[in-house]
Amino acid sequence: MGVRLMVVDDHRLHAEALASALKLRGHRVLAAAAPVAGAAELVVSRAPEVCLLGTSAPAEPGTFDPVVRIKRERPQIAVVVLGPVPSPRGIAAAFAAGASGYVRHDERIEGVERALAKARAGEAAVAPQLIQGAFAELLNPAAQPDDEGQRLLRLLTPREAEVLVRVAEGEDTRVIAAGMAIAPSTARTHVQRVLMKLGVGSRLEAAALAARTGLLDRAQPVRVPLPRA
């Protein structure tokens, strides 16, 4: 017996194509909706047996808010997430929100059907390889690339990092020199080196780059009094 369902996805063409494929296989598709953000109310009002929810960013905050609302107002509706190869965080977020299953975007239509049937029956609909992959990543996490602020900070010496903080605070060369107990010519040299290493042409650009990348916050702890150069 076919499943009474709704297909929800931010990409309307994808939602409609999947809905058409499922109709041809004998399922009753009540609607194919987009975008996801406004679909929870429609799902609640139409009350399908299963909602197939497509997402491209399962680990993003708020992605599964529609699931939370659906399960709160219609707990009998099973929600199966259709998304990319997930991180452990993505899988955890989906199930924490109340989803009954997670299916990869590149799954064959037969796999989607099996997930729909399991979810309707009250079973967890997630492929064993996804669970295995999630556990493997948790046990052997990949090294995270350094962010831009950290990369830029490594280019600066502790003294240059302090100079950058002072530049961002609007101090001119004379004030920087007095605050660091160094000669104005030395302070000027430090400023020029900071600009050169950051690849910017002015103090204003350096301050803007530092704020945008978080470099300024990282550099704050290294601001300490230094002996006269």
PDB file of N, CA and C in Angstrom, residues 116-117 193:
ATOM      1  N   LEU A 116      10.475   5.632   3.705  1.00  0.00           N
ATOM      2  CA  LEU A 116       9.110   6.092   3.946  1.00  0.00           C
ATOM      3  C   LEU A 116       8.290   5.016   4.657  1.00  0.00           C
ATOM      4  N   ALA A 117       8.431   3.772   4.189  1.00  0.00           N
ATOM      5  CA  ALA A 117       7.670   2.668   4.784  1.00  0.00           C
ATOM      6  C   ALA A 117       8.083   2.433   6.235  1.00  0.00           C
ATOM      7  N   ARG A 193      55.242  46.914   8.763  1.00  0.00           N
ATOM      8  CA  ARG A 193      55.367  45.459   8.646  1.00  0.00           C
ATOM      9  C   ARG A 193      54.008  44.773   8.787  1.00  0.00           C
TER      10      ARG A 193
END
